[in-house]
Amino acid sequence: MIRKSATGVIVALVVIWGGGTWYTGTQIQPGVEKFIKDFNDAKKKGEHAYDMTLSYKNFDKGFFNSHFQMQITFDNGAPDLNIKPGQKVAFEVDVEHGPLPITMLMRGNVIPALAVAKVNLVNNELTQPLFIAAKNKSPLEATLRFAFGGSFSTTLDVAPAKYGKFSFGEGQFTFNGDGSSLSNLDIEGKVEDIVLELSPLNKVTAKSFTIDSLTRLEEKKFPVGESESKFNQINIINHGEDVAPNRCFRCKNQAGSR
């Protein structure tokens, strides 16, 4: 009797999970289209620094996951960034449907979520220098978790890279917010092994760079909060000798309400 009851509970849970997975899967594409519409409407209002258009293509919906590519097109380019008109930044997006995304279950996380998305930068004409700097690895990878209540969390992994005379090791940043308006946004991050080569025999190094920020947007426009960023264990090397050791360089910023 107990065994039959347990079996019935398991079957019921599987049915509920399957139904929930199917339902949340049907919400992905409409959500993407709404996000794109809001982004492009903001462009029409002149809220973007550059004339950019957001779009998506190749949407492929499965039962447990969906895949599509998101593209940002610089309609008139961005001369100060050496971006030509029509060039694009693209991202491959893999979405695991809720309410219990498979990846989260495998990690022992049983907190329901609307979806979990993996986002990878696409290697194209515009972004190729970033891949070269990261030795042909993906320079940026993001994991986004969307809760049913509108809150979200994002983990951004940064690959080690070298840009000319500036290099750094692995990095990771986390972003947590209440909703798409980025209210109450909490940011924490760290990048290891920062090096700036001033000449063949002179360089500045830092063991790590860290940032900790908590802000909110008043009236969805004015940032209020505080942030702290630090370069830890700074060393100035001259001909192989550490001439100016410094434990850290710290910068604090506080923005108050008007």
PDB file of C-alpha atoms in Angstrom:
ATOM      1  CA  MET A   1       0.000   0.000   0.000  1.00  0.00           C
ATOM      2  CA  ILE A   2       2.766   2.413   0.974  1.00  0.00           C
ATOM      3  CA  ARG A   3       4.686   1.489  -2.171  1.00  0.00           C
ATOM      4  CA  LYS A   4       1.620   2.185  -4.337  1.00  0.00           C
ATOM      5  CA  SER A   5       1.081   5.538  -2.613  1.00  0.00           C
ATOM      6  CA  ALA A   6       4.716   6.503  -3.120  1.00  0.00           C
ATOM      7  CA  THR A   7       4.505   5.497  -6.776  1.00  0.00           C
ATOM      8  CA  GLY A   8       1.371   7.590  -7.183  1.00  0.00           C
ATOM      9  CA  VAL A   9       3.076  10.623  -5.645  1.00  0.00           C
ATOM     10  CA  ILE A  10       6.080  10.222  -7.951  1.00  0.00           C
ATOM     11  CA  VAL A  11       3.836   9.923 -11.011  1.00  0.00           C
ATOM     12  CA  ALA A  12       1.865  12.992  -9.912  1.00  0.00           C
ATOM     13  CA  LEU A  13       5.068  14.999  -9.429  1.00  0.00           C
ATOM     14  CA  VAL A  14       6.343  13.964 -12.854  1.00  0.00           C
ATOM     15  CA  VAL A  15       3.043  14.986 -14.466  1.00  0.00           C
ATOM     16  CA  ILE A  16       3.064  18.339 -12.655  1.00  0.00           C
ATOM     17  CA  TRP A  17       6.710  18.929 -13.588  1.00  0.00           C
ATOM     18  CA  GLY A  18       6.064  17.972 -17.200  1.00  0.00           C
ATOM     19  CA  GLY A  19       3.025  20.227 -17.402  1.00  0.00           C
ATOM     20  CA  GLY A  20       4.914  23.085 -15.795  1.00  0.00           C
ATOM     21  CA  THR A  21       7.849  22.581 -18.141  1.00  0.00           C
ATOM     22  CA  TRP A  22       5.567  22.651 -21.164  1.00  0.00           C
ATOM     23  CA  TYR A  23       3.805  25.806 -19.934  1.00  0.00           C
ATOM     24  CA  THR A  24       6.952  27.760 -19.106  1.00  0.00           C
ATOM     25  CA  GLY A  25       8.370  26.705 -22.459  1.00  0.00           C
ATOM     26  CA  THR A  26       5.441  28.391 -24.188  1.00  0.00           C
ATOM     27  CA  GLN A  27       6.276  31.658 -22.404  1.00  0.00           C
ATOM     28  CA  ILE A  28       9.872  31.951 -23.636  1.00  0.00           C
ATOM     29  CA  GLN A  29       9.328  33.262 -27.161  1.00  0.00           C
ATOM     30  CA  PRO A  30       6.645  35.827 -26.186  1.00  0.00           C
ATOM     31  CA  GLY A  31       8.970  37.020 -23.417  1.00  0.00           C
ATOM     32  CA  VAL A  32      11.852  37.418 -25.868  1.00  0.00           C
ATOM     33  CA  GLU A  33       9.646  39.335 -28.289  1.00  0.00           C
ATOM     34  CA  LYS A  34       8.447  41.676 -25.530  1.00  0.00           C
ATOM     35  CA  PHE A  35      12.028  42.334 -24.420  1.00  0.00           C
ATOM     36  CA  ILE A  36      13.013  43.151 -28.009  1.00  0.00           C
ATOM     37  CA  LYS A  37      10.013  45.452 -28.458  1.00  0.00           C
ATOM     38  CA  ASP A  38      10.819  47.339 -25.243  1.00  0.00           C
ATOM     39  CA  PHE A  39      14.466  47.703 -26.314  1.00  0.00           C
ATOM     40  CA  ASN A  40      13.593  49.013 -29.767  1.00  0.00           C
ATOM     41  CA  ASP A  41      10.893  51.325 -28.397  1.00  0.00           C
ATOM     42  CA  ALA A  42      13.536  52.838 -26.114  1.00  0.00           C
ATOM     43  CA  LYS A  43      15.690  53.447 -29.201  1.00  0.00           C
ATOM     44  CA  LYS A  44      12.872  55.423 -30.800  1.00  0.00           C
ATOM     45  CA  LYS A  45      12.723  57.587 -27.678  1.00  0.00           C
ATOM     46  CA  GLY A  46      16.446  58.322 -27.956  1.00  0.00           C
ATOM     47  CA  GLU A  47      17.343  56.469 -24.748  1.00  0.00           C
ATOM     48  CA  HIS A  48      20.302  54.581 -26.255  1.00  0.00           C
ATOM     49  CA  ALA A  49      23.813  55.948 -26.616  1.00  0.00           C
ATOM     50  CA  TYR A  50      23.952  54.537 -30.153  1.00  0.00           C
ATOM     51  CA  ASP A  51      21.370  53.811 -32.835  1.00  0.00           C
ATOM     52  CA  MET A  52      20.949  50.071 -32.192  1.00  0.00           C
ATOM     53  CA  THR A  53      18.275  47.577 -33.189  1.00  0.00           C
ATOM     54  CA  LEU A  54      17.684  44.341 -31.283  1.00  0.00           C
ATOM     55  CA  SER A  55      16.410  41.226 -33.069  1.00  0.00           C
ATOM     56  CA  TYR A  56      16.436  37.436 -32.832  1.00  0.00           C
ATOM     57  CA  LYS A  57      16.471  34.540 -35.261  1.00  0.00           C
ATOM     58  CA  ASN A  58      16.468  30.738 -35.503  1.00  0.00           C
ATOM     59  CA  PHE A  59      14.142  30.186 -32.538  1.00  0.00           C
ATOM     60  CA  ASP A  60      13.960  26.441 -31.889  1.00  0.00           C
ATOM     61  CA  LYS A  61      11.601  25.364 -29.102  1.00  0.00           C
ATOM     62  CA  GLY A  62      11.854  21.939 -27.523  1.00  0.00           C
ATOM     63  CA  PHE A  63      10.056  20.433 -24.546  1.00  0.00           C
ATOM     64  CA  PHE A  64      12.842  20.955 -22.017  1.00  0.00           C
ATOM     65  CA  ASN A  65      14.784  23.758 -23.692  1.00  0.00           C
ATOM     66  CA  SER A  66      14.793  26.384 -26.417  1.00  0.00           C
ATOM     67  CA  HIS A  67      17.548  27.927 -28.504  1.00  0.00           C
ATOM     68  CA  PHE A  68      17.841  31.154 -30.463  1.00  0.00           C
ATOM     69  CA  GLN A  69      20.328  33.829 -31.469  1.00  0.00           C
ATOM     70  CA  MET A  70      20.015  37.413 -30.238  1.00  0.00           C
ATOM     71  CA  GLN A  71      21.538  40.179 -32.363  1.00  0.00           C
ATOM     72  CA  ILE A  72      22.311  43.838 -31.716  1.00  0.00           C
ATOM     73  CA  THR A  73      22.781  45.790 -34.950  1.00  0.00           C
ATOM     74  CA  PHE A  74      24.534  49.169 -34.962  1.00  0.00           C
ATOM     75  CA  ASP A  75      22.384  50.849 -37.601  1.00  0.00           C
ATOM     76  CA  ASN A  76      24.640  53.873 -38.063  1.00  0.00           C
ATOM     77  CA  GLY A  77      27.756  52.364 -36.537  1.00  0.00           C
ATOM     78  CA  ALA A  78      29.698  53.793 -33.598  1.00  0.00           C
ATOM     79  CA  PRO A  79      32.722  55.717 -34.947  1.00  0.00           C
ATOM     80  CA  ASP A  80      34.290  56.226 -31.508  1.00  0.00           C
ATOM     81  CA  LEU A  81      34.287  52.424 -31.056  1.00  0.00           C
ATOM     82  CA  ASN A  82      35.419  51.690 -34.632  1.00  0.00           C
ATOM     83  CA  ILE A  83      32.100  49.991 -35.344  1.00  0.00           C
ATOM     84  CA  LYS A  84      30.835  50.278 -38.911  1.00  0.00           C
ATOM     85  CA  PRO A  85      27.171  50.783 -39.870  1.00  0.00           C
ATOM     86  CA  GLY A  86      25.357  47.450 -39.979  1.00  0.00           C
ATOM     87  CA  GLN A  87      27.869  45.528 -37.864  1.00  0.00           C
ATOM     88  CA  LYS A  88      26.388  43.233 -35.234  1.00  0.00           C
ATOM     89  CA  VAL A  89      27.084  41.750 -31.838  1.00  0.00           C
ATOM     90  CA  ALA A  90      25.387  38.357 -31.565  1.00  0.00           C
ATOM     91  CA  PHE A  91      24.748  35.914 -28.731  1.00  0.00           C
ATOM     92  CA  GLU A  92      23.798  32.249 -28.798  1.00  0.00           C
ATOM     93  CA  VAL A  93      21.138  31.656 -26.146  1.00  0.00           C
ATOM     94  CA  ASP A  94      20.203  28.241 -24.725  1.00  0.00           C
ATOM     95  CA  VAL A  95      17.208  28.306 -22.383  1.00  0.00           C
ATOM     96  CA  GLU A  96      16.222  25.516 -19.998  1.00  0.00           C
ATOM     97  CA  HIS A  97      12.518  25.666 -19.173  1.00  0.00           C
ATOM     98  CA  GLY A  98      11.241  25.813 -15.615  1.00  0.00           C
ATOM     99  CA  PRO A  99       9.783  25.193 -13.180  1.00  0.00           C
ATOM    100  CA  LEU A 100      12.716  22.905 -12.358  1.00  0.00           C
ATOM    101  CA  PRO A 101      15.462  23.413 -14.970  1.00  0.00           C
ATOM    102  CA  ILE A 102      17.549  20.270 -15.458  1.00  0.00           C
ATOM    103  CA  THR A 103      20.900  21.967 -14.778  1.00  0.00           C
ATOM    104  CA  MET A 104      19.659  23.392 -11.477  1.00  0.00           C
ATOM    105  CA  LEU A 105      18.318  19.972 -10.437  1.00  0.00           C
ATOM    106  CA  MET A 106      21.685  18.367 -11.186  1.00  0.00           C
ATOM    107  CA  ARG A 107      23.283  20.917  -8.833  1.00  0.00           C
ATOM    108  CA  GLY A 108      20.796  20.082  -6.092  1.00  0.00           C
ATOM    109  CA  ASN A 109      18.878  23.343  -6.480  1.00  0.00           C
ATOM    110  CA  VAL A 110      15.146  22.572  -6.252  1.00  0.00           C
ATOM    111  CA  ILE A 111      13.945  26.183  -6.028  1.00  0.00           C
ATOM    112  CA  PRO A 112      11.438  26.721  -8.877  1.00  0.00           C
ATOM    113  CA  ALA A 113      12.470  29.110 -11.642  1.00  0.00           C
ATOM    114  CA  LEU A 114      10.816  30.364 -14.797  1.00  0.00           C
ATOM    115  CA  ALA A 115      13.927  29.575 -16.842  1.00  0.00           C
ATOM    116  CA  VAL A 116      17.706  29.354 -16.837  1.00  0.00           C
ATOM    117  CA  ALA A 117      19.583  30.714 -19.855  1.00  0.00           C
ATOM    118  CA  LYS A 118      23.158  30.168 -21.025  1.00  0.00           C
ATOM    119  CA  VAL A 119      24.452  33.027 -23.167  1.00  0.00           C
ATOM    120  CA  ASN A 120      27.618  32.917 -25.281  1.00  0.00           C
ATOM    121  CA  LEU A 121      29.142  35.633 -27.427  1.00  0.00           C
ATOM    122  CA  VAL A 122      29.313  34.769 -31.142  1.00  0.00           C
ATOM    123  CA  ASN A 123      32.661  35.026 -32.909  1.00  0.00           C
ATOM    124  CA  ASN A 124      32.147  37.350 -35.880  1.00  0.00           C
ATOM    125  CA  GLU A 125      33.859  40.232 -37.661  1.00  0.00           C
ATOM    126  CA  LEU A 126      33.190  42.663 -34.830  1.00  0.00           C
ATOM    127  CA  THR A 127      33.961  40.401 -31.862  1.00  0.00           C
ATOM    128  CA  GLN A 128      36.867  38.415 -33.325  1.00  0.00           C
ATOM    129  CA  PRO A 129      39.525  40.542 -31.529  1.00  0.00           C
ATOM    130  CA  LEU A 130      37.992  39.504 -28.197  1.00  0.00           C
ATOM    131  CA  PHE A 131      38.340  35.818 -29.086  1.00  0.00           C
ATOM    132  CA  ILE A 132      41.925  36.337 -30.251  1.00  0.00           C
ATOM    133  CA  ALA A 133      42.754  38.079 -26.962  1.00  0.00           C
ATOM    134  CA  ALA A 134      41.234  35.122 -25.075  1.00  0.00           C
ATOM    135  CA  LYS A 135      43.244  32.626 -27.164  1.00  0.00           C
ATOM    136  CA  ASN A 136      40.187  31.520 -29.155  1.00  0.00           C
ATOM    137  CA  LYS A 137      38.157  30.749 -26.049  1.00  0.00           C
ATOM    138  CA  SER A 138      34.783  32.342 -25.445  1.00  0.00           C
ATOM    139  CA  PRO A 139      35.673  35.670 -23.785  1.00  0.00           C
ATOM    140  CA  LEU A 140      32.312  35.950 -22.018  1.00  0.00           C
ATOM    141  CA  GLU A 141      29.795  33.374 -20.821  1.00  0.00           C
ATOM    142  CA  ALA A 142      26.708  34.230 -18.819  1.00  0.00           C
ATOM    143  CA  THR A 143      24.192  32.154 -16.889  1.00  0.00           C
ATOM    144  CA  LEU A 144      20.891  33.876 -16.155  1.00  0.00           C
ATOM    145  CA  ARG A 145      18.207  32.597 -13.780  1.00  0.00           C
ATOM    146  CA  PHE A 146      14.727  34.125 -13.920  1.00  0.00           C
ATOM    147  CA  ALA A 147      12.373  33.657 -10.980  1.00  0.00           C
ATOM    148  CA  PHE A 148       8.585  33.596 -11.268  1.00  0.00           C
ATOM    149  CA  GLY A 149       8.281  36.786  -9.209  1.00  0.00           C
ATOM    150  CA  GLY A 150      10.325  38.846 -11.660  1.00  0.00           C
ATOM    151  CA  SER A 151      13.666  38.764  -9.858  1.00  0.00           C
ATOM    152  CA  PHE A 152      16.751  37.535 -11.667  1.00  0.00           C
ATOM    153  CA  SER A 153      20.343  36.523 -11.040  1.00  0.00           C
ATOM    154  CA  THR A 154      23.211  36.463 -13.509  1.00  0.00           C
ATOM    155  CA  THR A 155      26.679  34.965 -13.315  1.00  0.00           C
ATOM    156  CA  LEU A 156      29.147  36.339 -15.856  1.00  0.00           C
ATOM    157  CA  ASP A 157      32.368  34.362 -16.387  1.00  0.00           C
ATOM    158  CA  VAL A 158      35.278  36.213 -17.997  1.00  0.00           C
ATOM    159  CA  ALA A 159      38.086  34.258 -19.668  1.00  0.00           C
ATOM    160  CA  PRO A 160      41.762  35.222 -19.200  1.00  0.00           C
ATOM    161  CA  ALA A 161      42.803  37.610 -21.958  1.00  0.00           C
ATOM    162  CA  LYS A 162      45.599  39.851 -23.204  1.00  0.00           C
ATOM    163  CA  TYR A 163      44.893  43.121 -24.998  1.00  0.00           C
ATOM    164  CA  GLY A 164      48.189  44.565 -26.133  1.00  0.00           C
ATOM    165  CA  LYS A 165      50.101  45.464 -22.971  1.00  0.00           C
ATOM    166  CA  PHE A 166      47.137  44.858 -20.667  1.00  0.00           C
ATOM    167  CA  SER A 167      46.205  41.378 -19.438  1.00  0.00           C
ATOM    168  CA  PHE A 168      44.166  39.687 -16.731  1.00  0.00           C
ATOM    169  CA  GLY A 169      43.276  36.222 -15.470  1.00  0.00           C
ATOM    170  CA  GLU A 170      39.923  34.601 -14.821  1.00  0.00           C
ATOM    171  CA  GLY A 171      37.045  36.705 -13.591  1.00  0.00           C
ATOM    172  CA  GLN A 172      33.503  36.269 -12.406  1.00  0.00           C
ATOM    173  CA  PHE A 173      30.723  38.764 -11.736  1.00  0.00           C
ATOM    174  CA  THR A 174      27.283  38.208 -10.242  1.00  0.00           C
ATOM    175  CA  PHE A 175      24.249  40.429 -10.749  1.00  0.00           C
ATOM    176  CA  ASN A 176      21.060  40.127  -8.728  1.00  0.00           C
ATOM    177  CA  GLY A 177      17.996  42.294  -9.229  1.00  0.00           C
ATOM    178  CA  ASP A 178      14.310  42.641  -8.481  1.00  0.00           C
ATOM    179  CA  GLY A 179      13.105  42.859 -12.054  1.00  0.00           C
ATOM    180  CA  SER A 180      13.732  43.976 -15.608  1.00  0.00           C
ATOM    181  CA  SER A 181      13.931  47.601 -14.464  1.00  0.00           C
ATOM    182  CA  LEU A 182      17.182  46.708 -12.633  1.00  0.00           C
ATOM    183  CA  SER A 183      15.826  48.110  -9.371  1.00  0.00           C
ATOM    184  CA  ASN A 184      17.769  47.070  -6.274  1.00  0.00           C
ATOM    185  CA  LEU A 185      20.665  45.776  -8.345  1.00  0.00           C
ATOM    186  CA  ASP A 186      23.397  43.976  -6.406  1.00  0.00           C
ATOM    187  CA  ILE A 187      26.738  43.495  -8.181  1.00  0.00           C
ATOM    188  CA  GLU A 188      29.759  41.553  -6.944  1.00  0.00           C
ATOM    189  CA  GLY A 189      32.793  40.628  -8.998  1.00  0.00           C
ATOM    190  CA  LYS A 190      36.439  39.714  -9.082  1.00  0.00           C
ATOM    191  CA  VAL A 191      39.156  39.539 -11.742  1.00  0.00           C
ATOM    192  CA  GLU A 192      42.520  37.905 -10.995  1.00  0.00           C
ATOM    193  CA  ASP A 193      46.127  38.709 -11.969  1.00  0.00           C
ATOM    194  CA  ILE A 194      45.978  42.117 -13.628  1.00  0.00           C
ATOM    195  CA  VAL A 195      49.109  43.281 -15.463  1.00  0.00           C
ATOM    196  CA  LEU A 196      49.839  46.557 -17.283  1.00  0.00           C
ATOM    197  CA  GLU A 197      53.187  46.530 -19.106  1.00  0.00           C
ATOM    198  CA  LEU A 198      54.574  50.062 -19.309  1.00  0.00           C
ATOM    199  CA  SER A 199      57.774  48.945 -21.044  1.00  0.00           C
ATOM    200  CA  PRO A 200      59.785  45.705 -21.389  1.00  0.00           C
ATOM    201  CA  LEU A 201      61.258  46.282 -17.912  1.00  0.00           C
ATOM    202  CA  ASN A 202      58.463  48.164 -16.179  1.00  0.00           C
ATOM    203  CA  LYS A 203      54.982  47.059 -15.253  1.00  0.00           C
ATOM    204  CA  VAL A 204      52.179  47.512 -12.761  1.00  0.00           C
ATOM    205  CA  THR A 205      50.479  44.433 -11.320  1.00  0.00           C
ATOM    206  CA  ALA A 206      47.511  43.782  -9.074  1.00  0.00           C
ATOM    207  CA  LYS A 207      46.629  40.465  -7.500  1.00  0.00           C
ATOM    208  CA  SER A 208      42.959  41.108  -8.167  1.00  0.00           C
ATOM    209  CA  PHE A 209      40.271  43.659  -8.832  1.00  0.00           C
ATOM    210  CA  THR A 210      37.017  43.450  -6.872  1.00  0.00           C
ATOM    211  CA  ILE A 211      33.758  45.349  -7.003  1.00  0.00           C
ATOM    212  CA  ASP A 212      30.794  45.388  -4.635  1.00  0.00           C
ATOM    213  CA  SER A 213      27.812  47.549  -5.480  1.00  0.00           C
ATOM    214  CA  LEU A 214      24.225  47.873  -4.301  1.00  0.00           C
ATOM    215  CA  THR A 215      22.007  50.419  -6.028  1.00  0.00           C
ATOM    216  CA  ARG A 216      18.402  51.066  -6.859  1.00  0.00           C
ATOM    217  CA  LEU A 217      16.814  53.270  -9.485  1.00  0.00           C
ATOM    218  CA  GLU A 218      14.457  55.954  -8.238  1.00  0.00           C
ATOM    219  CA  GLU A 219      11.703  56.618 -10.737  1.00  0.00           C
ATOM    220  CA  LYS A 220      13.520  54.023 -12.919  1.00  0.00           C
ATOM    221  CA  LYS A 221      16.010  56.748 -13.763  1.00  0.00           C
ATOM    222  CA  PHE A 222      18.150  58.067 -10.918  1.00  0.00           C
ATOM    223  CA  PRO A 223      20.660  55.644  -9.306  1.00  0.00           C
ATOM    224  CA  VAL A 224      20.798  55.646  -5.526  1.00  0.00           C
ATOM    225  CA  GLY A 225      23.185  53.514  -3.500  1.00  0.00           C
ATOM    226  CA  GLU A 226      26.858  52.860  -2.990  1.00  0.00           C
ATOM    227  CA  SER A 227      29.675  50.920  -4.571  1.00  0.00           C
ATOM    228  CA  GLU A 228      33.250  50.013  -3.701  1.00  0.00           C
ATOM    229  CA  SER A 229      35.961  48.860  -6.083  1.00  0.00           C
ATOM    230  CA  LYS A 230      39.477  47.780  -5.136  1.00  0.00           C
ATOM    231  CA  PHE A 231      42.749  46.847  -6.760  1.00  0.00           C
ATOM    232  CA  ASN A 232      44.363  44.435  -4.298  1.00  0.00           C
ATOM    233  CA  GLN A 233      48.103  43.887  -3.710  1.00  0.00           C
ATOM    234  CA  ILE A 234      49.374  46.449  -6.200  1.00  0.00           C
ATOM    235  CA  ASN A 235      53.038  46.338  -7.194  1.00  0.00           C
ATOM    236  CA  ILE A 236      55.068  48.646  -9.433  1.00  0.00           C
ATOM    237  CA  ILE A 237      57.958  46.710 -10.948  1.00  0.00           C
ATOM    238  CA  ASN A 238      60.996  48.588 -12.270  1.00  0.00           C
ATOM    239  CA  HIS A 239      63.803  46.475 -13.771  1.00  0.00           C
ATOM    240  CA  GLY A 240      62.588  43.477 -11.793  1.00  0.00           C
ATOM    241  CA  GLU A 241      62.426  45.336  -8.471  1.00  0.00           C
ATOM    242  CA  ASP A 242      59.249  46.180  -6.604  1.00  0.00           C
ATOM    243  CA  VAL A 243      59.695  49.918  -6.070  1.00  0.00           C
ATOM    244  CA  ALA A 244      56.271  50.892  -4.752  1.00  0.00           C
ATOM    245  CA  PRO A 245      54.396  48.113  -2.968  1.00  0.00           C
ATOM    246  CA  ASN A 246      50.862  49.027  -1.963  1.00  0.00           C
ATOM    247  CA  ARG A 247      48.370  46.754  -0.328  1.00  0.00           C
ATOM    248  CA  CYS A 248      45.373  48.092  -2.227  1.00  0.00           C
ATOM    249  CA  PHE A 249      43.796  51.014  -4.022  1.00  0.00           C
ATOM    250  CA  ARG A 250      40.192  51.551  -2.990  1.00  0.00           C
ATOM    251  CA  CYS A 251      37.496  53.712  -4.527  1.00  0.00           C
ATOM    252  CA  LYS A 252      34.128  54.311  -2.873  1.00  0.00           C
ATOM    253  CA  ASN A 253      31.199  55.981  -4.544  1.00  0.00           C
ATOM    254  CA  GLN A 254      27.876  56.930  -3.027  1.00  0.00           C
ATOM    255  CA  ALA A 255      24.910  58.289  -4.942  1.00  0.00           C
ATOM    256  CA  GLY A 256      22.103  59.849  -2.944  1.00  0.00           C
ATOM    257  CA  SER A 257      18.574  60.731  -3.802  1.00  0.00           C
ATOM    258  CA  ARG A 258      17.896  64.144  -5.241  1.00  0.00           C
TER     259      ARG A 258
END
